Amino acid sequence: MSTSLFDQVRSVIQAIEEADPKSPQELELFRVKYVGTKNTIKPLFAEMRNVPNEEKKAFGLLLNEAKQKAEAKFNALSNSLTQQEDGTISDIDLTAPGFPMPLGSRHPVSIVMNQIVSIFQRLGFTIVENREIEDEWHNFTALNTPADHPARDMTDTYYLKTDITHMLRSQTSTVQIHEMEQKQPPIRIISPGRVYRNETVSARAHAQFHQVEGLYIDEGVSFADMKQVIFHFAKELYGPDVKIRLRPSYFPFTEPSAEVDVYWGLNSDDDYRMTKGTGWLEIMGCGMVDPNVLEMCGIDTDRNSGYAFGMGIERQAMRKYKINDIRLLFENDVRFLSQFKSAY
Ligand code: DAH
């Protein structure tokens, strides 16, 4: 009788030693069988009373050995199996060499945009961005654009099909309005972003492009201040020997308004073509913000004045890199894009 009880415990110990649970599910079965509240070792403890007195001690030791082996094995396995689940230990060879990942490069439009923005940041302008879907107020009305201005036409601006009072913004000048509605002078911002116009796509024009807008409003800001900042900007972007000129122009939101040209030269056929035979290249529009605009935004015009300017980015990028088709800038062909490397 007692021999067979001893044998029963020995075979349990053997089964524990031989058990080889490989998954958390198998380990759970092991736990229920040998460690859980209804484990198979427990009933054997109850058999103690059937063991002759002189063998009780040995039987007890053997039972404890079974119990401890089961617990020790369960603890060891549960650590290693749950670690595998976490991914802490796995079959992946962490010492294997990695696959090389080709480095991307910045888009030429981003390079030029970052360069322009950083020139103004160094002068104390803060970057401000805003929405691309606009209402008429921010895209036109508050920018002093008359109700019958041709830019408001559906042939020029993309209105939303579902809501004719909203449109894709046609200029980043909208950001000026948002900013002046929310803040009081001094305001000094630079606003890069996408704009949209209902244009037929060709080598020279696209229905979406990028602009950078600048605005400075404070007490006593003058046209001379604007000229000096633009001159500084041109020197930074085109080199210290750059020559610029301001031509009188018209924008609804500035008075007086001007267009800025940089001197490009007239030595090659390319120069001739790019400057339309003048040697001068137009780079931006600018002017003193019309007091009507300031008043519509709640800015006190007795105390404040300021200037604004805006420029297209694609044109600058095309000039800089001698890209002859604007569509290349939107096709994302890696063979084209990988040619541009820059610190910006
Ligand atoms: N918003 C004008 C455009 O898209 C560019 C421009 C001109 C912006 C003069 C200005 C400005 O802030 O003062 O053609």
Coordinates of C-alpha atoms and ligand atoms in Angstrom, one line a residue:
M1 CA 0.0 0.0 0.0
S2 CA 2.6 2.6 1.1
T3 CA 4.9 1.5 -1.7
S4 CA 2.3 2.2 -4.3
L5 CA 1.6 5.7 -2.6
F6 CA 5.3 6.4 -2.8
D7 CA 5.3 5.3 -6.4
Q8 CA 2.3 7.6 -7.2
V9 CA 4.2 10.6 -5.8
R10 CA 7.4 9.6 -7.7
S11 CA 5.5 9.4 -10.9
V12 CA 4.0 12.8 -10.3
I13 CA 7.5 14.2 -9.8
Q14 CA 8.7 12.5 -13.0
A15 CA 5.7 14.0 -14.9
I16 CA 6.6 17.5 -13.5
E17 CA 10.2 17.1 -14.6
E18 CA 9.2 15.9 -18.0
A19 CA 6.5 18.4 -18.7
D20 CA 7.5 20.9 -21.4
P21 CA 4.8 23.6 -21.8
K22 CA 5.7 25.7 -24.8
S23 CA 2.9 28.3 -24.9
P24 CA 1.1 30.3 -22.2
Q25 CA -1.9 28.0 -22.8
E26 CA 0.1 24.9 -22.1
L27 CA 1.7 26.5 -19.1
E28 CA -1.8 27.3 -17.8
L29 CA -2.7 23.5 -18.0
F30 CA 0.5 22.7 -16.1
R31 CA -0.4 25.3 -13.4
V32 CA -4.0 23.8 -13.0
K33 CA -2.6 20.3 -12.8
Y34 CA 0.3 20.8 -10.4
V35 CA 0.1 24.3 -8.7
G36 CA -3.6 25.4 -8.7
T37 CA -6.0 24.9 -5.8
K38 CA -7.2 21.6 -7.2
N39 CA -3.8 20.2 -8.2
T40 CA -3.1 16.5 -8.3
I41 CA -0.5 16.6 -5.5
K42 CA -3.0 17.9 -2.9
P43 CA -5.1 14.6 -2.6
L44 CA -1.8 12.7 -2.0
F45 CA -1.3 14.8 1.2
A46 CA -4.6 13.4 2.5
E47 CA -3.2 9.9 2.0
M48 CA -0.7 10.6 4.8
R49 CA -3.0 8.9 7.3
N50 CA -2.7 5.6 5.4
V51 CA 1.1 5.7 5.5
P52 CA 2.7 3.6 8.4
N53 CA 4.1 5.8 11.1
E54 CA 7.8 5.0 10.4
E55 CA 7.3 6.0 6.7
K56 CA 5.3 9.2 7.3
K57 CA 8.4 11.4 7.4
A58 CA 9.9 10.1 4.1
F59 CA 6.4 10.4 2.5
G60 CA 6.0 14.0 3.7
L61 CA 9.5 14.9 2.3
L62 CA 8.7 13.3 -1.0
L63 CA 5.3 15.2 -1.2
N64 CA 7.0 18.5 -0.4
E65 CA 9.6 17.8 -3.1
A66 CA 6.8 17.3 -5.6
K67 CA 5.1 20.5 -4.6
Q68 CA 8.3 22.6 -4.6
K69 CA 9.4 21.2 -8.0
A70 CA 6.0 22.1 -9.5
E71 CA 6.1 25.6 -8.1
A72 CA 9.7 26.3 -9.1
K73 CA 9.1 25.0 -12.6
F74 CA 5.9 27.0 -13.0
N75 CA 7.6 30.2 -11.8
A76 CA 10.6 29.8 -14.1
L77 CA 8.5 29.0 -17.2
S78 CA 5.9 31.8 -16.6
N79 CA 8.7 34.4 -16.5
S80 CA 10.2 33.2 -19.8
L81 CA 7.0 32.6 -21.6
T82 CA 5.5 36.0 -20.7
Q83 CA 8.7 37.8 -21.7
Q84 CA 8.4 36.1 -25.1
E85 CA 4.9 37.5 -25.4
D86 CA 6.2 41.0 -24.6
G87 CA 8.8 40.6 -27.3
T88 CA 11.6 40.9 -24.7
I89 CA 12.9 37.5 -25.7
S90 CA 12.1 36.2 -29.2
D91 CA 13.5 34.3 -32.1
I92 CA 14.6 37.5 -33.8
D93 CA 18.4 37.7 -34.1
L94 CA 19.1 41.2 -32.7
T95 CA 22.7 41.0 -33.7
A96 CA 21.9 40.6 -37.4
P97 CA 22.9 43.6 -39.6
G98 CA 20.0 45.9 -40.6
F99 CA 18.7 46.7 -44.0
P100 CA 20.0 50.1 -45.3
M101 CA 17.2 52.7 -45.6
P102 CA 17.8 55.2 -48.4
L103 CA 17.8 58.8 -47.0
G104 CA 15.1 61.1 -48.4
S105 CA 15.8 64.7 -49.4
R106 CA 13.9 67.9 -48.9
H107 CA 11.5 69.0 -51.6
P108 CA 12.9 72.0 -53.4
V109 CA 9.8 74.1 -52.5
S110 CA 10.4 73.3 -48.8
I111 CA 14.1 74.2 -49.1
V112 CA 13.4 77.6 -50.6
M113 CA 10.4 78.2 -48.2
N114 CA 12.5 77.3 -45.1
Q115 CA 15.3 79.6 -46.4
I116 CA 12.9 82.5 -46.9
V117 CA 11.2 82.0 -43.5
S118 CA 14.4 81.7 -41.6
I119 CA 15.7 85.0 -43.0
F120 CA 12.7 86.7 -41.6
Q121 CA 12.8 84.7 -38.4
R122 CA 16.3 86.1 -37.7
L123 CA 14.8 89.6 -38.1
G124 CA 12.2 88.8 -35.3
F125 CA 9.3 87.7 -37.4
T126 CA 7.2 84.8 -35.9
I127 CA 5.9 82.0 -38.0
V128 CA 2.0 81.9 -38.0
E129 CA 0.0 79.5 -40.1
N130 CA -3.8 79.3 -40.7
R131 CA -6.5 77.5 -42.5
E132 CA -6.7 76.6 -46.2
I133 CA -10.5 76.7 -46.4
E134 CA -11.6 80.3 -45.9
D135 CA -14.7 82.4 -45.9
E136 CA -15.1 85.5 -48.1
W137 CA -14.3 87.8 -45.3
H138 CA -10.8 86.6 -44.7
N139 CA -9.9 85.9 -48.3
F140 CA -11.4 89.1 -49.8
T141 CA -13.7 91.4 -47.9
A142 CA -11.4 92.2 -45.0
L143 CA -8.5 92.5 -47.5
N144 CA -10.4 95.5 -49.0
T145 CA -11.3 93.6 -52.1
P146 CA -14.4 95.2 -53.7
A147 CA -17.5 93.0 -54.2
D148 CA -17.1 93.1 -58.0
H149 CA -13.3 92.3 -58.1
P150 CA -12.5 89.7 -60.8
A151 CA -10.5 87.6 -58.3
R152 CA -13.7 86.8 -56.6
D153 CA -15.0 85.1 -59.8
M154 CA -15.6 81.3 -59.9
T155 CA -13.2 81.4 -62.8
D156 CA -10.4 82.5 -60.5
T157 CA -11.2 81.0 -57.1
Y158 CA -12.3 77.5 -56.0
Y159 CA -15.5 77.8 -54.0
L160 CA -16.7 74.7 -52.1
K161 CA -19.5 72.8 -54.0
T162 CA -21.3 72.3 -50.7
D163 CA -21.0 75.8 -49.4
I164 CA -20.5 78.7 -51.8
T165 CA -19.6 81.1 -49.0
H166 CA -16.3 79.2 -48.4
M167 CA -13.4 78.7 -50.7
L168 CA -9.8 77.4 -50.9
R169 CA -7.8 80.4 -50.0
S170 CA -6.2 82.1 -53.1
Q171 CA -3.6 84.0 -51.1
T172 CA -1.8 83.7 -47.7
S173 CA -2.8 87.3 -47.0
T174 CA -5.7 85.8 -45.2
V175 CA -3.4 85.0 -42.3
Q176 CA -2.8 88.8 -41.8
I177 CA -6.5 89.2 -41.1
H178 CA -6.8 86.2 -38.7
E179 CA -3.7 87.6 -36.8
M180 CA -4.9 91.2 -36.6
E181 CA -8.4 90.0 -35.5
Q182 CA -6.9 88.1 -32.6
K183 CA -3.9 90.3 -31.5
Q184 CA -3.0 93.9 -31.1
P185 CA 0.2 95.5 -32.3
P186 CA 3.1 95.0 -32.3
I187 CA 2.5 92.2 -34.8
R188 CA 5.4 90.8 -36.8
I189 CA 4.6 87.6 -38.6
I190 CA 5.8 85.4 -41.5
S191 CA 3.2 83.0 -42.9
P192 CA 4.2 80.2 -45.3
G193 CA 1.4 78.0 -46.8
R194 CA -0.5 76.5 -49.8
V195 CA -2.8 78.6 -51.9
Y196 CA -5.2 77.6 -54.7
R197 CA -6.3 79.3 -57.9
N198 CA -8.5 78.2 -60.8
E199 CA -5.7 78.1 -63.3
T200 CA -5.2 75.9 -66.3
V201 CA -2.2 73.8 -65.4
S202 CA 0.8 74.3 -67.7
A203 CA 4.6 74.4 -67.6
R204 CA 4.4 77.9 -66.0
A205 CA 1.2 77.9 -64.0
H206 CA -0.4 75.5 -61.5
A207 CA -3.8 75.4 -59.6
Q208 CA -2.0 75.0 -56.3
F209 CA 1.2 76.6 -55.2
H210 CA 2.9 78.1 -52.1
Q211 CA 3.3 81.6 -50.8
V212 CA 5.1 83.3 -48.0
E213 CA 3.3 86.3 -46.5
G214 CA 4.8 88.9 -44.2
L215 CA 3.2 91.5 -41.9
Y216 CA 4.6 94.1 -39.6
I217 CA 2.2 96.4 -37.7
D218 CA 3.4 98.8 -34.9
E219 CA 3.6 102.4 -34.0
G220 CA 5.4 104.5 -36.6
V221 CA 6.3 101.8 -39.2
S222 CA 7.2 103.4 -42.5
F223 CA 7.6 102.6 -46.1
A224 CA 11.4 103.1 -45.6
D225 CA 11.4 100.4 -42.9
M226 CA 9.8 98.0 -45.4
K227 CA 12.2 98.8 -48.1
Q228 CA 15.2 98.2 -45.8
V229 CA 13.8 94.8 -44.6
I230 CA 13.2 93.7 -48.2
F231 CA 16.7 94.9 -49.2
H232 CA 18.1 92.8 -46.4
F233 CA 16.0 89.8 -47.4
A234 CA 17.2 90.1 -51.0
K235 CA 20.8 90.2 -50.0
E236 CA 20.4 87.1 -47.8
L237 CA 18.6 85.2 -50.5
Y238 CA 20.5 86.4 -53.7
G239 CA 23.9 87.5 -52.3
P240 CA 25.4 90.7 -50.9
D241 CA 25.8 92.4 -54.3
V242 CA 22.1 92.1 -55.2
K243 CA 20.4 95.2 -56.6
I244 CA 16.7 95.7 -56.1
R245 CA 14.1 98.2 -57.3
L246 CA 10.5 98.9 -56.3
R247 CA 8.0 99.6 -59.0
P248 CA 4.6 101.3 -58.1
S249 CA 1.8 98.7 -58.3
Y250 CA -1.7 98.1 -57.1
F251 CA -3.1 95.7 -54.5
P252 CA -6.5 96.3 -52.8
F253 CA -5.1 95.8 -49.3
T254 CA -2.0 98.1 -49.5
E255 CA -1.6 101.8 -50.2
P256 CA 0.8 102.6 -51.6
S257 CA 1.7 99.3 -53.2
A258 CA 4.8 98.2 -55.0
E259 CA 6.3 95.2 -56.8
V260 CA 9.9 94.3 -56.0
D261 CA 12.4 93.3 -58.8
V262 CA 15.9 92.0 -58.3
Y263 CA 18.6 92.6 -60.9
W264 CA 19.3 89.3 -62.6
G265 CA 21.5 90.4 -65.5
L266 CA 21.2 90.2 -69.2
N267 CA 24.1 88.1 -70.4
S268 CA 22.7 84.9 -71.7
D269 CA 19.6 83.8 -73.7
D270 CA 18.3 82.3 -70.5
D271 CA 18.6 85.7 -68.7
Y272 CA 16.8 87.3 -71.6
R273 CA 14.0 84.8 -71.5
M274 CA 13.6 84.8 -67.7
T275 CA 13.6 88.6 -67.4
K276 CA 11.5 89.2 -70.5
G277 CA 14.4 91.2 -71.9
T278 CA 14.6 93.7 -69.0
G279 CA 17.3 92.1 -66.8
W280 CA 15.0 92.5 -63.8
L281 CA 13.1 89.7 -62.1
E282 CA 9.9 90.3 -60.2
I283 CA 10.0 88.6 -56.8
M284 CA 7.2 89.9 -54.6
G285 CA 4.3 92.3 -54.0
C286 CA 4.3 94.7 -51.0
G287 CA 3.0 97.9 -49.6
M288 CA 1.7 99.8 -46.6
V289 CA -1.3 98.0 -45.2
D290 CA -4.4 100.1 -46.2
P291 CA -6.0 101.7 -43.1
N292 CA -9.3 100.2 -44.2
V293 CA -7.9 96.8 -43.6
L294 CA -6.5 97.7 -40.2
E295 CA -9.8 99.2 -39.1
M296 CA -11.8 96.2 -40.3
C297 CA -9.6 94.1 -38.0
G298 CA -10.0 96.5 -35.0
I299 CA -6.6 98.0 -35.1
D300 CA -6.3 101.7 -34.1
T301 CA -5.0 103.5 -37.1
D302 CA -4.2 106.7 -35.2
R303 CA -1.4 104.9 -33.5
N304 CA -0.5 102.1 -35.8
S305 CA 0.7 101.6 -39.3
G306 CA 2.5 98.8 -41.0
Y307 CA 3.6 97.0 -44.1
A308 CA 2.9 93.6 -45.8
F309 CA 4.5 91.6 -48.5
G310 CA 3.8 88.4 -50.3
M311 CA 5.7 86.1 -52.6
G312 CA 5.3 82.9 -54.5
I313 CA 7.7 80.1 -53.7
E314 CA 7.5 77.9 -56.8
R315 CA 8.8 80.7 -59.0
Q316 CA 11.8 81.3 -56.7
A317 CA 12.6 77.5 -56.6
M318 CA 12.3 77.3 -60.4
R319 CA 14.7 80.2 -60.7
K320 CA 17.1 78.9 -58.1
Y321 CA 17.3 75.4 -59.6
K322 CA 16.6 76.2 -63.2
I323 CA 13.5 74.1 -63.3
N324 CA 11.6 74.8 -66.5
D325 CA 8.3 73.1 -65.7
I326 CA 6.3 73.8 -62.5
R327 CA 4.5 70.5 -62.8
L328 CA 7.7 68.7 -61.8
L329 CA 7.3 70.2 -58.4
F330 CA 4.0 68.4 -57.8
E331 CA 4.6 65.0 -59.3
N332 CA 6.8 63.7 -56.5
D333 CA 9.0 61.7 -58.9
V334 CA 11.8 60.4 -56.7
R335 CA 14.3 60.7 -59.6
F336 CA 13.6 64.4 -59.7
L337 CA 13.4 65.0 -56.0
S338 CA 16.6 63.2 -55.1
Q339 CA 18.6 65.9 -56.9
F340 CA 18.0 68.5 -54.2
K341 CA 20.2 68.5 -51.1
S342 CA 20.2 71.3 -48.6
A343 CA 21.0 72.2 -45.1
Y344 CA 17.5 73.8 -44.7
Ligands
DAH1 N1 -1.6 88.4 -52.0 C1 -0.9 88.9 -53.1 C2 -1.0 87.9 -54.2 O1 -1.4 86.8 -54.0 C3 0.6 89.1 -52.8 C4 0.8 90.3 -51.9 C5 1.0 91.6 -52.5 C6 0.8 90.2 -50.6 C7 1.2 92.7 -51.7 C8 0.9 91.3 -49.8 C9 1.1 92.5 -50.4 O2 0.9 91.2 -48.4 O3 1.3 93.6 -49.6 O4 -0.8 88.2 -55.4

